[in-house]
Amino acid sequence: MTQEPLLELRNLTTVFPTRRGEVRAVESVNLSLAPGEVLGLVGESGCGKSTVLLSIMRLIRRPGHIAEGEIRFQGRDLRALSEGEMRRVRGREIAMIFQDPLSTLNPAFRVGDQIRESLRLHHIVDGRWPWPLDMGARRREKERVIQLMEEVGIPSPDARYKAYPHEFSGGMQQRALIAIALACEPRLILADEPTTALDVTIQAQILDLMKRINERRGTGIILVTHDLGVAAEFCHRIAVMYAGRIVEMGSVDEVIESPQHPYTQGLLDCIPRLGRERQPLSPIPGNVPDLATLPPGCSFAPRCPLARPVCESGPIPMVRLARDRRSRCLRHVDFAREQGWTWGTEYEISNQ
Amino acid sequence: MRAIKVLERILATIPIMFGVAIMVFIFMRLTPGDPVDIMMGAGGAVGAGEIEQLRAEFHLDEPIHIQLWYFLRDAARGDLGNSYIKKRPTMELIAERLPATIELALGALFFALIIAFPIGILSAVKQNSWLDRFSMAGAFLGISMPAFWLGIVLILIFSVKLRWLPVQGRISYDVNLQEITGLYVVDSILTRNWPALKDALRHLILPSIALGAAVAAIVARVLRSSMLETLRADYVTLARAKGAPEHRVVLRHALRNALIPTVTVIGLQVGVLLGGNMIVETVFGWPGLGRLVVDAIFNRDFPLVQASVMVYAFTFVIANLIVDILYTYLNPKITL
Ligand SMILES: Nc1ncnc2c1ncn2[C@@H]1O[C@H](COP(=O)(O)OP(=O)(O)OP(=O)(O)O)[C@@H](O)[C@H]1O
Ligand code: SF4
Ligand SMILES: [Mg+2]
């Protein structure tokens, strides 16, 4: 992977001022995604997964804001763009798919028109005349919409073009949203728990569809999910988040087969797996910490079976265990010391 | 399909109109005060024979259920009787006055909406800004201010002191206007009578403001709160994520859905504008239905009151029907 990453987050920090204090929903997140890669962003509810995606789109609602960091997309820092330039990135180069398809489609407009809006906003189908006058362009737009609906597996798209969202089933709604995301052939799709609201068989169909899109078009995907099983099946790489930070990252096989961080190990124990089906599921005891009052040390310490008093004394650095393999745990720091690894920048320890 | 449904709804107003008419019929006769006494009181000394003769003419000497029977029988034939006082068909009297009331209601509605929409939308978009606080304080004032008081203040400022606008009436005496619909603004446009249009509009402004202020305030508040809700909706985030510019996000995606509850409230307010304007009509000498009805009630002019109430019920139901039709366009989940 020597090519330039499609997306690179450097030190991304997003905060929400609240009455109880500043919620640091995303704290110093470093991430990179190669073109055509599928990255799973995994973690329990409230750990900041959606906030990462919305930060990339620069759609964090005021008074929340990106406090620090860089969002490099195809070599450009998105934070440096003007609002107008950013609008041309949204939907056109980076598209987003949300969790609850019914509330995400606008109930007042026809599904076909909502897909078509994406085309029109970015002038995907160009015509010679101003839009309302150019019948040719309008017809081509409509043809493109129907083609998109076909592509995402909406049956009889001609008839469904005029339907309203409430006339669609949940799976069809999500397919329509995927069609909206695909409309401008973006380089990157940010999918925020796209299957959580759907039942299991539909879930598999939607994931399958997204996989096909990734393979056929080489679209990079960040898939947010709280289900490590889904991530394991679908992604090339996995980043595990806890309390606003990434605690472990690596290729799917490595993270699933040999999880390094105690939190990842805990998450893996929660999913039934082949070969050890008899084992009872063991959800991690305890609750996600309050992001407004995080302790100075490891935020997982109160729930960690391996915790020691030192874990709570100060920030834990990310340790790079191998190329593209990181984990944020004091145990690795001890290991690194034993190995005589050097201290890198940004609280990172590596062997290089 | 839709046309049939609309027709059904219009036909359904007939029993409603009769229902309210019967109620008014009974209540009017149960309340003290006799129409003939009141008429005679104005006319000075008269003989007992004359009084009896009038009573018989109006069927007031018969039992109430017989009177009701006469009323329903005539009404079913489309005859709502003659006014006791004016001795003319009630429908004729109402037809003379109704356009003025409708014109004032439309004027007030127009004023209310052009004020309420920008304010409601902007104060939601800029929630908690000085503009929002100022507008909502203004809306509070608009709701709590009595219309007659506002009317008098407007007259004192704009008519008496500044002399910009006329004090009274619908149109100046020296302006000629050919009546077609009875709505002077419409008629002057239809006949291309621009001086009359200007004059009619000048007369319409102050009463419209006095009558529409409270409606503007109510609609602005409802619109603001529904906009606050829709601006937070997921579909608005999606619209932004698609790359839609902010004005499109607000005016198309958020506003379209915020209109649904707002239109309901506007529909209710239209009823208030049509039926609750006696005071404003009085303050501005506006020759509308409201004053006709108030006079009729005081004079115990039974047929005129009954007929007016039926007309009120009819316009009210039609206004609501229009709102409901609008509603089906705004909310695809609802059919008529
Ligand atoms: N607008 C906001 N104002 C205040 N706090 C917020 C806001 N949005 C998110 N947060 C906080 O930021 C944290 C992360 O939220 P986020 O929605 O990113 O979590 P998530 O991982 O996507 O969770 P879920 O799986 O429930 O979607 C949460 O603790 C949440 O309370
Ligand atoms: S740093 Fe300590 S508390 Fe945190 S995960 Fe590692 S062992 Fe557990
Ligand atoms: Mg989320």
CSV table of N, CA, C and O in Angstrom, one decimal, chain B residues 174-215:
chain,number,residue,atom,x,y,z
B,174,ASP,N,-65.8,59.0,-4.0
B,174,ASP,CA,-65.7,59.6,-5.4
B,174,ASP,C,-65.0,58.6,-6.4
B,174,ASP,O,-64.6,59.0,-7.5
B,175,VAL,N,-64.8,57.4,-5.9
B,175,VAL,CA,-64.2,56.4,-6.8
B,175,VAL,C,-65.3,55.5,-7.4
B,175,VAL,O,-66.1,55.0,-6.7
B,176,ASN,N,-65.3,55.4,-8.7
B,176,ASN,CA,-66.3,54.5,-9.4
B,176,ASN,C,-65.7,53.1,-9.6
B,176,ASN,O,-64.6,53.0,-10.1
B,177,LEU,N,-66.4,52.1,-9.3
B,177,LEU,CA,-66.0,50.8,-9.5
B,177,LEU,C,-67.1,49.9,-9.9
B,177,LEU,O,-68.1,49.8,-9.2
B,178,GLN,N,-66.9,49.2,-11.0
B,178,GLN,CA,-67.9,48.2,-11.4
B,178,GLN,C,-67.8,47.0,-10.6
B,178,GLN,O,-66.7,46.3,-10.6
B,179,GLU,N,-68.8,46.5,-9.9
B,179,GLU,CA,-68.7,45.3,-9.1
B,179,GLU,C,-68.9,44.1,-9.9
B,179,GLU,O,-69.9,44.0,-10.7
B,180,ILE,N,-68.0,43.1,-9.8
B,180,ILE,CA,-68.2,41.8,-10.4
B,180,ILE,C,-68.2,40.7,-9.4
B,180,ILE,O,-69.2,40.1,-9.2
B,181,THR,N,-67.1,40.6,-8.6
B,181,THR,CA,-67.1,39.6,-7.5
B,181,THR,C,-67.5,40.2,-6.2
B,181,THR,O,-67.8,39.5,-5.3
B,182,GLY,N,-67.5,41.5,-6.1
B,182,GLY,CA,-67.7,42.1,-4.8
B,182,GLY,C,-66.4,42.3,-4.0
B,182,GLY,O,-66.4,43.0,-3.0
B,183,LEU,N,-65.4,41.6,-4.4
B,183,LEU,CA,-64.1,41.9,-3.8
B,183,LEU,C,-63.5,43.1,-4.6
B,183,LEU,O,-63.1,42.9,-5.7
B,184,TYR,N,-63.3,44.2,-3.9
B,184,TYR,CA,-63.0,45.5,-4.7
B,184,TYR,C,-61.6,45.3,-5.3
B,184,TYR,O,-61.4,45.8,-6.4
B,185,VAL,N,-60.7,44.7,-4.6
B,185,VAL,CA,-59.3,44.6,-5.2
B,185,VAL,C,-59.4,43.8,-6.4
B,185,VAL,O,-58.8,44.1,-7.5
B,186,VAL,N,-60.1,42.7,-6.4
B,186,VAL,CA,-60.2,41.8,-7.5
B,186,VAL,C,-60.9,42.5,-8.7
B,186,VAL,O,-60.5,42.5,-9.8
B,187,ASP,N,-62.1,43.2,-8.3
B,187,ASP,CA,-62.9,43.8,-9.3
B,187,ASP,C,-62.1,44.9,-10.0
B,187,ASP,O,-62.1,45.1,-11.3
B,188,SER,N,-61.3,45.7,-9.3
B,188,SER,CA,-60.5,46.8,-9.9
B,188,SER,C,-59.5,46.2,-10.8
B,188,SER,O,-59.1,46.8,-11.8
B,189,ILE,N,-58.9,45.1,-10.4
B,189,ILE,CA,-57.9,44.5,-11.3
B,189,ILE,C,-58.6,44.0,-12.6
B,189,ILE,O,-58.2,44.2,-13.7
B,190,LEU,N,-59.8,43.3,-12.4
B,190,LEU,CA,-60.5,42.8,-13.6
B,190,LEU,C,-60.9,43.9,-14.6
B,190,LEU,O,-60.9,43.7,-15.8
B,191,THR,N,-61.3,45.0,-14.0
B,191,THR,CA,-61.7,46.1,-14.9
B,191,THR,C,-60.6,47.1,-15.2
B,191,THR,O,-60.8,48.1,-15.8
B,192,ARG,N,-59.4,46.7,-14.8
B,192,ARG,CA,-58.2,47.5,-15.0
B,192,ARG,C,-58.4,48.9,-14.5
B,192,ARG,O,-58.0,49.9,-15.2
B,193,ASN,N,-59.0,49.0,-13.4
B,193,ASN,CA,-59.3,50.4,-12.9
B,193,ASN,C,-58.3,50.6,-11.8
B,193,ASN,O,-58.5,50.4,-10.6
B,194,TRP,N,-57.1,51.2,-12.2
B,194,TRP,CA,-56.0,51.3,-11.3
B,194,TRP,C,-56.2,52.3,-10.2
B,194,TRP,O,-55.8,52.0,-9.0
B,195,PRO,N,-56.9,53.4,-10.5
B,195,PRO,CA,-57.1,54.3,-9.3
B,195,PRO,C,-58.0,53.6,-8.2
B,195,PRO,O,-57.7,53.8,-7.0
B,196,ALA,N,-58.9,52.9,-8.7
B,196,ALA,CA,-59.8,52.2,-7.7
B,196,ALA,C,-59.0,51.1,-6.9
B,196,ALA,O,-59.2,50.9,-5.7
B,197,LEU,N,-58.1,50.4,-7.6
B,197,LEU,CA,-57.3,49.4,-7.0
B,197,LEU,C,-56.5,50.1,-5.9
B,197,LEU,O,-56.4,49.6,-4.7
B,198,LYS,N,-55.8,51.2,-6.2
B,198,LYS,CA,-55.0,51.9,-5.2
B,198,LYS,C,-55.9,52.3,-4.0
B,198,LYS,O,-55.5,52.1,-2.9
B,199,ASP,N,-57.0,52.8,-4.3
B,199,ASP,CA,-57.9,53.3,-3.3
B,199,ASP,C,-58.4,52.2,-2.4
B,199,ASP,O,-58.4,52.2,-1.2
B,200,ALA,N,-58.8,51.1,-3.0
B,200,ALA,CA,-59.3,49.9,-2.3
B,200,ALA,C,-58.2,49.3,-1.4
B,200,ALA,O,-58.4,49.0,-0.2
B,201,LEU,N,-57.0,49.3,-1.9
B,201,LEU,CA,-55.8,48.7,-1.2
B,201,LEU,C,-55.5,49.6,0.0
B,201,LEU,O,-55.3,49.2,1.1
B,202,ARG,N,-55.6,50.9,-0.2
B,202,ARG,CA,-55.3,51.9,0.9
B,202,ARG,C,-56.3,51.7,2.0
B,202,ARG,O,-56.0,51.8,3.2
B,203,HIS,N,-57.6,51.4,1.6
B,203,HIS,CA,-58.6,51.2,2.7
B,203,HIS,C,-58.4,49.8,3.4
B,203,HIS,O,-58.7,49.7,4.5
B,204,LEU,N,-57.8,48.9,2.7
B,204,LEU,CA,-57.7,47.5,3.2
B,204,LEU,C,-56.5,47.4,4.2
B,204,LEU,O,-56.6,46.5,5.1
B,205,ILE,N,-55.5,48.2,4.0
B,205,ILE,CA,-54.3,48.0,4.8
B,205,ILE,C,-54.5,47.9,6.3
B,205,ILE,O,-54.2,46.9,7.0
B,206,LEU,N,-55.0,49.0,6.9
B,206,LEU,CA,-55.1,49.1,8.3
B,206,LEU,C,-56.0,48.0,8.9
B,206,LEU,O,-55.6,47.3,9.9
B,207,PRO,N,-57.2,47.8,8.4
B,207,PRO,CA,-58.0,46.7,9.0
B,207,PRO,C,-57.4,45.4,8.9
B,207,PRO,O,-57.5,44.5,9.8
B,208,SER,N,-56.7,45.1,7.8
B,208,SER,CA,-56.0,43.9,7.6
B,208,SER,C,-54.9,43.7,8.7
B,208,SER,O,-54.8,42.6,9.2
B,209,ILE,N,-54.2,44.7,8.9
B,209,ILE,CA,-53.2,44.6,10.0
B,209,ILE,C,-53.8,44.3,11.3
B,209,ILE,O,-53.4,43.5,12.1
B,210,ALA,N,-54.8,45.1,11.6
B,210,ALA,CA,-55.5,45.0,13.0
B,210,ALA,C,-56.0,43.6,13.1
B,210,ALA,O,-55.9,43.0,14.2
B,211,LEU,N,-56.6,43.1,12.1
B,211,LEU,CA,-57.2,41.7,12.2
B,211,LEU,C,-56.2,40.6,12.1
B,211,LEU,O,-56.3,39.6,12.7
B,212,GLY,N,-55.1,40.9,11.3
B,212,GLY,CA,-54.2,39.8,11.0
B,212,GLY,C,-53.0,39.7,12.0
B,212,GLY,O,-52.3,38.7,12.0
B,213,ALA,N,-52.9,40.7,12.8
B,213,ALA,CA,-51.7,40.7,13.7
B,213,ALA,C,-51.6,39.5,14.6
B,213,ALA,O,-50.6,38.8,14.7
B,214,ALA,N,-52.8,39.1,15.2
B,214,ALA,CA,-52.8,38.0,16.1
B,214,ALA,C,-52.5,36.7,15.3
B,214,ALA,O,-51.7,35.8,15.8
B,215,VAL,N,-53.1,36.6,14.1
B,215,VAL,CA,-52.9,35.4,13.3
B,215,VAL,C,-51.4,35.3,12.9
B,215,VAL,O,-50.8,34.3,12.9
